[in-house]
Coordinates of C-alpha atoms in Angstrom, one line a residue:
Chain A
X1 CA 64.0 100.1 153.6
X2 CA 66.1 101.0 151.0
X3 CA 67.8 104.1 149.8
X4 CA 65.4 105.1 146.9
X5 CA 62.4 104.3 149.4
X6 CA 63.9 106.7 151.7
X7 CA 64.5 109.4 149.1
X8 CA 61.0 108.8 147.9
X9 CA 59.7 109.4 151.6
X10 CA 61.8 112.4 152.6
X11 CA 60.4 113.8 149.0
X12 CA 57.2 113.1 150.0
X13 CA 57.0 114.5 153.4
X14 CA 59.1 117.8 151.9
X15 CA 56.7 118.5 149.5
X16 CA 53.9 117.4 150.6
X17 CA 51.6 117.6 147.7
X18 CA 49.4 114.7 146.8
X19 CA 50.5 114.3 143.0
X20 CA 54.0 113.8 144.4
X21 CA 52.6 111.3 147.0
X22 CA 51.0 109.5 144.9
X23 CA 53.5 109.3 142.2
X24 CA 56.3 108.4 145.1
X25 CA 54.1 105.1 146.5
X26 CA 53.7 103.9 142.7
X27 CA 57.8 104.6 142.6
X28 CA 57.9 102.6 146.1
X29 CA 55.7 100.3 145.3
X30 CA 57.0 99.3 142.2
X31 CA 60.3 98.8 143.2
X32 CA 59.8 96.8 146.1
X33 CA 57.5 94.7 143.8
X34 CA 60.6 94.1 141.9
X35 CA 63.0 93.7 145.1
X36 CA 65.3 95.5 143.3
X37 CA 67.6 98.4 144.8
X38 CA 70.1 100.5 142.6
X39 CA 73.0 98.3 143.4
X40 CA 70.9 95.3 143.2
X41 CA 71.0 95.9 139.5
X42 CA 74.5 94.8 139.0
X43 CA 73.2 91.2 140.1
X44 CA 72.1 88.6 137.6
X45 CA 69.1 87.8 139.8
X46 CA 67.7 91.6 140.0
X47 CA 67.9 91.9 135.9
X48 CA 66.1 88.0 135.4
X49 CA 63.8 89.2 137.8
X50 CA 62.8 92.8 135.8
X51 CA 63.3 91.0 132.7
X52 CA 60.6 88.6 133.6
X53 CA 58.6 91.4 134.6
X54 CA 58.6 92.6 131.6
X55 CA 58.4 89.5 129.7
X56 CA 55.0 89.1 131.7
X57 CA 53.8 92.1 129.9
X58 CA 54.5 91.0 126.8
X59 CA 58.0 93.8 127.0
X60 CA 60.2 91.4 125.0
X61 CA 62.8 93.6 123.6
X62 CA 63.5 95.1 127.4
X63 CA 62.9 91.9 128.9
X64 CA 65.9 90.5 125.9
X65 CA 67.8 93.7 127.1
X66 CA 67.4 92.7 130.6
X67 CA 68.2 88.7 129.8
X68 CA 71.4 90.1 127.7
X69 CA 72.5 92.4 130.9
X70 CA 72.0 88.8 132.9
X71 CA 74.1 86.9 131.0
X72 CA 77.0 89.7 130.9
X73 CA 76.9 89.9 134.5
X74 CA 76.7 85.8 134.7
X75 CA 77.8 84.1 132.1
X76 CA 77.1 81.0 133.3
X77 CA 73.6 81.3 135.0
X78 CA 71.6 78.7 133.7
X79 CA 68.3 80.5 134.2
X80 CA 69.3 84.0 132.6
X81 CA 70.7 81.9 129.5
X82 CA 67.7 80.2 129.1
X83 CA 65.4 83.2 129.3
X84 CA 67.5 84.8 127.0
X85 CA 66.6 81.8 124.6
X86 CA 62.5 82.2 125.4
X87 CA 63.7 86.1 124.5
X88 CA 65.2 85.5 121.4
X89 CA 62.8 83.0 120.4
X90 CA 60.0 85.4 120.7
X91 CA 61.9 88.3 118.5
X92 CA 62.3 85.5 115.6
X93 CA 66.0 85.0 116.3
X94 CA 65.7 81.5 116.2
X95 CA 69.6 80.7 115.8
X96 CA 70.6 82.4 118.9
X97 CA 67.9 81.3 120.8
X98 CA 69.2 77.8 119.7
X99 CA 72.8 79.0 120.8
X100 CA 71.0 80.3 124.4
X101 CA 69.3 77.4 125.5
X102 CA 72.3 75.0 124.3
X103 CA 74.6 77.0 126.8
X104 CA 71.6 76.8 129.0
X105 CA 71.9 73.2 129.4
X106 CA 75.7 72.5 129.2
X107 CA 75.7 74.7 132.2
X108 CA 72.6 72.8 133.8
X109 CA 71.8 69.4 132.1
X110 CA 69.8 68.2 134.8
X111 CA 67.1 71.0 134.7
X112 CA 63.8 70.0 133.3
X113 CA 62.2 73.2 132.7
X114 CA 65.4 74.0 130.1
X115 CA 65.2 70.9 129.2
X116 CA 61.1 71.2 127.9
X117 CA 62.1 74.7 126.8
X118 CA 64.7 73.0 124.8
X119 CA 62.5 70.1 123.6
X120 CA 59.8 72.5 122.4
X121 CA 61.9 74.9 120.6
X122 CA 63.8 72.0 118.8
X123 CA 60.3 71.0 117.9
X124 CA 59.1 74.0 116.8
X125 CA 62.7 75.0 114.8
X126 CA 62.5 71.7 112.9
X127 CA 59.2 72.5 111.6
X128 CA 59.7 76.1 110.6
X129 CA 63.0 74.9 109.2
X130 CA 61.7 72.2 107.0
X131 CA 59.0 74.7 105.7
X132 CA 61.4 76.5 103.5
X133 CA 58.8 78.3 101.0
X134 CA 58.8 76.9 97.4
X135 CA 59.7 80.1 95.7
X136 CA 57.5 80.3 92.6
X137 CA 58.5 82.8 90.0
X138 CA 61.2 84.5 91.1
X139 CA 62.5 85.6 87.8
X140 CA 58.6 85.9 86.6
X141 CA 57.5 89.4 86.0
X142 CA 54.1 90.2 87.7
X143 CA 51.3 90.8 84.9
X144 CA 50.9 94.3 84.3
Chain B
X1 CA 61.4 64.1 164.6
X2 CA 63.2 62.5 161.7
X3 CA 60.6 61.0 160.1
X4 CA 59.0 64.3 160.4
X5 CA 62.0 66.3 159.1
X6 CA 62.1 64.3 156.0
X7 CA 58.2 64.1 155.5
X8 CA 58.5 68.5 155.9
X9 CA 61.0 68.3 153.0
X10 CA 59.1 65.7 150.6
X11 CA 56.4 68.4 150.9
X12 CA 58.6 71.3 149.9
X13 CA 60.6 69.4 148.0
X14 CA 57.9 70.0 144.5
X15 CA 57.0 73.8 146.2
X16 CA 60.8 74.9 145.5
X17 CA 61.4 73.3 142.0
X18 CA 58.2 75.3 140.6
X19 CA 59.0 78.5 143.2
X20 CA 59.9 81.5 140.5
X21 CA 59.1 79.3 137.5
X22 CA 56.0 80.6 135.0
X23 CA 54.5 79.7 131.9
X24 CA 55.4 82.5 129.0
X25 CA 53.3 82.0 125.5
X26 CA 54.9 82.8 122.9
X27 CA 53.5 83.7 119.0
X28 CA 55.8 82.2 116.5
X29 CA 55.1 82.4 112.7
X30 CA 54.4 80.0 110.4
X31 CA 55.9 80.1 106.6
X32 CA 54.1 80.0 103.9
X33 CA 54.4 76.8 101.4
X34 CA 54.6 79.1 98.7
X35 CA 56.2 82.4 98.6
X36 CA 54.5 84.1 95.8
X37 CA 55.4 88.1 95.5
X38 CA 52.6 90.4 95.8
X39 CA 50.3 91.4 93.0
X40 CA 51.0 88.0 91.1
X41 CA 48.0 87.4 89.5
X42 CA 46.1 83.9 90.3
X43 CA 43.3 81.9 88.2
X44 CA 41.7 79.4 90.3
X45 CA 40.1 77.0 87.9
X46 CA 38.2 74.1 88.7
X47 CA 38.9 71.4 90.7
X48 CA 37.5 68.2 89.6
X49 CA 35.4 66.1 92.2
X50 CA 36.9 62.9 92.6
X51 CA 33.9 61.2 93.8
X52 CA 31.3 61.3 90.5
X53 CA 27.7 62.3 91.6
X54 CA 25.8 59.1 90.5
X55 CA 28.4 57.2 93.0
X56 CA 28.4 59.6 95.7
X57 CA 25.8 59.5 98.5
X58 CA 22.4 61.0 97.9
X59 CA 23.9 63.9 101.0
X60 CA 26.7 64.7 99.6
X61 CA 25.2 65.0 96.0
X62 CA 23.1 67.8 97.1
X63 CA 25.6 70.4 97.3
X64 CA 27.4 72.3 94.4
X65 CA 31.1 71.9 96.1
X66 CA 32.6 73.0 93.3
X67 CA 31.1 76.2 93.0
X68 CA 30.7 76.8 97.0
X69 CA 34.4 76.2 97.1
X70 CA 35.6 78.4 94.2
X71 CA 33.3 81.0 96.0
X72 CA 34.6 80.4 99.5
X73 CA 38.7 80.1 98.2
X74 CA 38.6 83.4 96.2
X75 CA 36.8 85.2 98.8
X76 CA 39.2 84.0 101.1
X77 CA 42.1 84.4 99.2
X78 CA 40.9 88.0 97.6
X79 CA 40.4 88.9 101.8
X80 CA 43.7 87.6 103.6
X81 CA 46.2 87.4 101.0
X82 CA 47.9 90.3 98.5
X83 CA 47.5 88.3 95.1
X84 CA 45.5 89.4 92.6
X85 CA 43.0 86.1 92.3
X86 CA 40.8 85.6 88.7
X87 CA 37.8 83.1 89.4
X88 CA 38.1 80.7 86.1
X89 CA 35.7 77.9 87.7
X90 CA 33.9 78.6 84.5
X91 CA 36.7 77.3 82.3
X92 CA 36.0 73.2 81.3
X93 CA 38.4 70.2 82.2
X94 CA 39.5 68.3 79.5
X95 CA 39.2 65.2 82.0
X96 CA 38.8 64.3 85.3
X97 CA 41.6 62.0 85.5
X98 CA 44.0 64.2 87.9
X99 CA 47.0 62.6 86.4
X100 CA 46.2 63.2 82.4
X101 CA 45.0 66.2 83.6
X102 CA 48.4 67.0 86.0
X103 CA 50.0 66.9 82.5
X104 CA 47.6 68.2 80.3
X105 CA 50.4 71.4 80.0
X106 CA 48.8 73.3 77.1
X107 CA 45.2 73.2 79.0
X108 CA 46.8 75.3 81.8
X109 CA 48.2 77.5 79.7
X110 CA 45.7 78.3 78.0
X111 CA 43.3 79.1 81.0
X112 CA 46.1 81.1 82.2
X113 CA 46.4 82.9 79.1
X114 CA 42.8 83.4 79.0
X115 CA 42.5 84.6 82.8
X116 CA 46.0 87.1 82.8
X117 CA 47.3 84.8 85.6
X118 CA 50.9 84.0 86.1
X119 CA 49.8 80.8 88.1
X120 CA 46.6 78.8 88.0
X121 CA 45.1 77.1 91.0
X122 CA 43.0 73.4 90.6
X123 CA 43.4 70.2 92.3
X124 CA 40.5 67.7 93.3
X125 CA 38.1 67.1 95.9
X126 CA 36.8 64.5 97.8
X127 CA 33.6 65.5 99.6
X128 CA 31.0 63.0 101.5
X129 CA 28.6 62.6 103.9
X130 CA 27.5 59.8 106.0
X131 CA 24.7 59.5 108.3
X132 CA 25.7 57.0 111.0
X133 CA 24.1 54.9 113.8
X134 CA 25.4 52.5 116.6
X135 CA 25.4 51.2 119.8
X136 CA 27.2 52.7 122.7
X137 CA 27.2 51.7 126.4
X138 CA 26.5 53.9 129.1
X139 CA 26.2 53.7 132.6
X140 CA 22.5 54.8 134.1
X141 CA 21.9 55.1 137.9
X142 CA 18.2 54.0 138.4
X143 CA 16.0 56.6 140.0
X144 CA 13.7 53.4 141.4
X145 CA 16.7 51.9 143.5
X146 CA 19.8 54.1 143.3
X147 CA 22.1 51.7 141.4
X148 CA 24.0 51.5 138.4
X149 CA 23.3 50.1 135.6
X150 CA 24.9 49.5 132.0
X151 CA 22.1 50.0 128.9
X152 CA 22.8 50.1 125.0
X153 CA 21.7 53.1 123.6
X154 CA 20.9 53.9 120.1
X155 CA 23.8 56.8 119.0
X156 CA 23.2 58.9 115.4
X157 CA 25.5 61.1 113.9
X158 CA 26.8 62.7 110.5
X159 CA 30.3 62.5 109.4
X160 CA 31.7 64.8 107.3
X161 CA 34.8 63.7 105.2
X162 CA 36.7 66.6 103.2
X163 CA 40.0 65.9 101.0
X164 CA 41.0 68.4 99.1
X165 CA 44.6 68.1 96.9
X166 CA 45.7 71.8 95.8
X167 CA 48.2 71.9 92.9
X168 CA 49.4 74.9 91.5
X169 CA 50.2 75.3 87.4
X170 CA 52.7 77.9 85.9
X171 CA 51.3 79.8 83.5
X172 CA 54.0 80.3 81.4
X173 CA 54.9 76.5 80.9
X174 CA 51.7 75.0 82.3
X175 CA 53.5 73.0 83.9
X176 CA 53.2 71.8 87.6
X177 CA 55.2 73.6 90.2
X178 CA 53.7 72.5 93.5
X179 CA 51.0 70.2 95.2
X180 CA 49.5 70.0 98.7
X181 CA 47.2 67.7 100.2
X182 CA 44.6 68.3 103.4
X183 CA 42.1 66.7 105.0
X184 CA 39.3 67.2 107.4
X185 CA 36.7 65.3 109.4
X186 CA 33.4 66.2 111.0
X187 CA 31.3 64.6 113.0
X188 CA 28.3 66.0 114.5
X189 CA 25.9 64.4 116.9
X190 CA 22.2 63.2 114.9
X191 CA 21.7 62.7 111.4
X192 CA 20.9 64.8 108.7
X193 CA 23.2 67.9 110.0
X194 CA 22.5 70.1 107.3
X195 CA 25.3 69.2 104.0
X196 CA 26.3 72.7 103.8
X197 CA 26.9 73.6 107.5
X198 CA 28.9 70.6 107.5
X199 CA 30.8 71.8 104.1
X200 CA 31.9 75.2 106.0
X201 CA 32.4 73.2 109.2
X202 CA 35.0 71.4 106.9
X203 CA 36.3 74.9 105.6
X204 CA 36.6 76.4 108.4
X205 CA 38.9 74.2 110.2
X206 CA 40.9 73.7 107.7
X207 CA 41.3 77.4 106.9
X208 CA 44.4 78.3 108.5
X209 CA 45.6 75.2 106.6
X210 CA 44.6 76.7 103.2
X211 CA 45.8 80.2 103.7
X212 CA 49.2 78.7 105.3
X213 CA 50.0 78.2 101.7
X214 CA 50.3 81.5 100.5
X215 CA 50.8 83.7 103.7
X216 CA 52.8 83.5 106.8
X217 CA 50.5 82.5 109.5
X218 CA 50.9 82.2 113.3
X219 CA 51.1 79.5 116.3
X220 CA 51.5 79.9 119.6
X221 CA 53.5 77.6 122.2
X222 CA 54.9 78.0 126.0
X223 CA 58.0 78.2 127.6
X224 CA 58.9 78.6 131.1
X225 CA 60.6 81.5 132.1
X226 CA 62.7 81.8 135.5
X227 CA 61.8 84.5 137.5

């Protein structure tokens, strides 16, 4: 058990009230869901692992935040630079994403799931890229 | 016990390369061909119908593309983007030679002039229909002895063929300042599907197409994300 599950239960059985009890086991419960202690945080694997978590919910600026954290702590985890790409990918920062999944793959080559992220995103980039908008009228002064 | 070790890890082996791997999907946008700045006023005038009516099927003949498609394109257009659009379908071609027309700069002015538009919209269309019938082979198990046989069967359907070319004219200069090109086919099982339903079944598909060219729309693709 860890320290905040312990805190959590000595709150609990101090206080004793149900509204604490209940808002203690979601506390517990989501915690342990994550595996994540307090000093777990300072490990790449503990902020992938929240940041995923909140990429499942569709949370992409804390699940970025929590990639970004990843990468500080690891710069050269594979997995937490690739995220980071899927991250910055889904904010419209297609250039770093590029950058992300690049470093991704110099740091493991041989992985295919960075290697179809990669694919896919090169696919998609090309594309958006190519569909530069013909501006029409930019110097033309809308009809009054 | 060897052989056993190694058939234990050929079985985990695929478990642990997808273990704390999932599927993400992610909405990415699509730009617009066109960036025109909101409030710019578009005419959309006629388009002229490749296909003459004499020469087109007796189907396709029966509906009025060109006004159910000036209908269904400012209606659209009016609904999903922020341009202000003019329906000129009532304005006439000079010719229904694209190319002369392509050129025809003066024309375009003037239906822009006439209209208030900063750009005007036309193009052509191809519409058709085609009722067809073949033979296809199919397997049938016989409810007499339980085996299978192979019988030709008699298969009817009704294609519908859309090509539309968009091309936009500046009003200013009449002169032509983009072109795009879609196309779209339909085929639904028995003949005589109803010309019209097929017409929107054509539209419809190919709206996001149409609308691509004046608004950002959106795709969606997957990523895997490590967990």
């Amino acid at each position: 058990m860890t320290t905040i599950q312990h805190a959590a239960m000595l709150r609990i059985g101090l206080a004793g009230s149900t509204a604490r009890l209940l808002a203690a086991v979601t506390l517990v419960a989501a915690l342990s869901g994550c595996g994540t202690t307090g000093s777990d945080l300072k490990t790449a694997e503990a902020q992938i692992r929240i940041g995923s978590k909140a990429a499942r919910e569709g949370l992409w600026r804390e699940a970025t935040f929590r990639y970004k954290r990843a990468v500080q702590i690891e710069p050269n985890n594979a997995m937490a630079l690739s995220n980071l790409g899927v991250a910055y990918e889904s904010s419209g920062e297609f250039e770093m994403a590029r950058e992300a999944y690049l470093k991704a793959l110099q740091v493991d080559r041989a992985n295919p799931y960075i290697q179809k992220n990669y694919s896919r995103f090169s696919e998609f980039y090309a594309k958006f890229k190519k569909r530069e908008p013909k501006v029409l009228g930019a110097e033309k002064e809308t009809t009054p | 016990m060897r052989r056993a070790l190694f058939a234990a890890v050929a079985i985990l082996a695929p478990v642990t390369l997808f273990a704390g791997v999932f599927e993400a999907t992610l909405t990415l946008p699509v730009r617009p061909r066109f960036a025109l700045s909101e409030g710019t006023h578009v005419a959309i005038a006629p388009f002229v119908i490749v296909v003459a009516a004499e020469d087109r099927t007796d189907r396709a003949s029966k509906v009025d593309v060109q006004m159910e498609f000036s209908r269904y394109l400012k209606k659209k257009l009016d609904k999903e983007t922020k341009l202000e659009i003019f329906d000129a379908s009532s304005e006439k071609l000079p010719t229904s030679d694209t190319k002369e027309l392509a050129a025809n700069r003066d024309f375009w002015k003037s239906v822009a002039a006439r209209s208030g538009a900063d750009y005007v919209l036309s193009g052509s269309i191809d519409f058709d229909v085609e009722d067809k019938a073949g033979y296809k082979t199919e397997e049938y198990t016989s409810p007499v002895d339980g085996r299978t046989y192979y019988r030709q069967v008699l298969v009817e359907s009704t294609g519908f063929v859309f090509d539309i070319v968009f091309v936009v004219f500046d009003g200013d200069t009449g002169e032509k300042v983009a072109e795009e090109n879609f196309r779209d086919f339909k085929q639904f099982d028995g003949r005589n599907y109803d010309e019209l339903m097929g017409l929107f079944e054509n539209l419809r598909s190919m709206e996001k197409q149409i609308l691509s060219m004046f608004i950002s729309q959106e795709t969606t693709s997957t990523r895997y994300l490590f967990d």
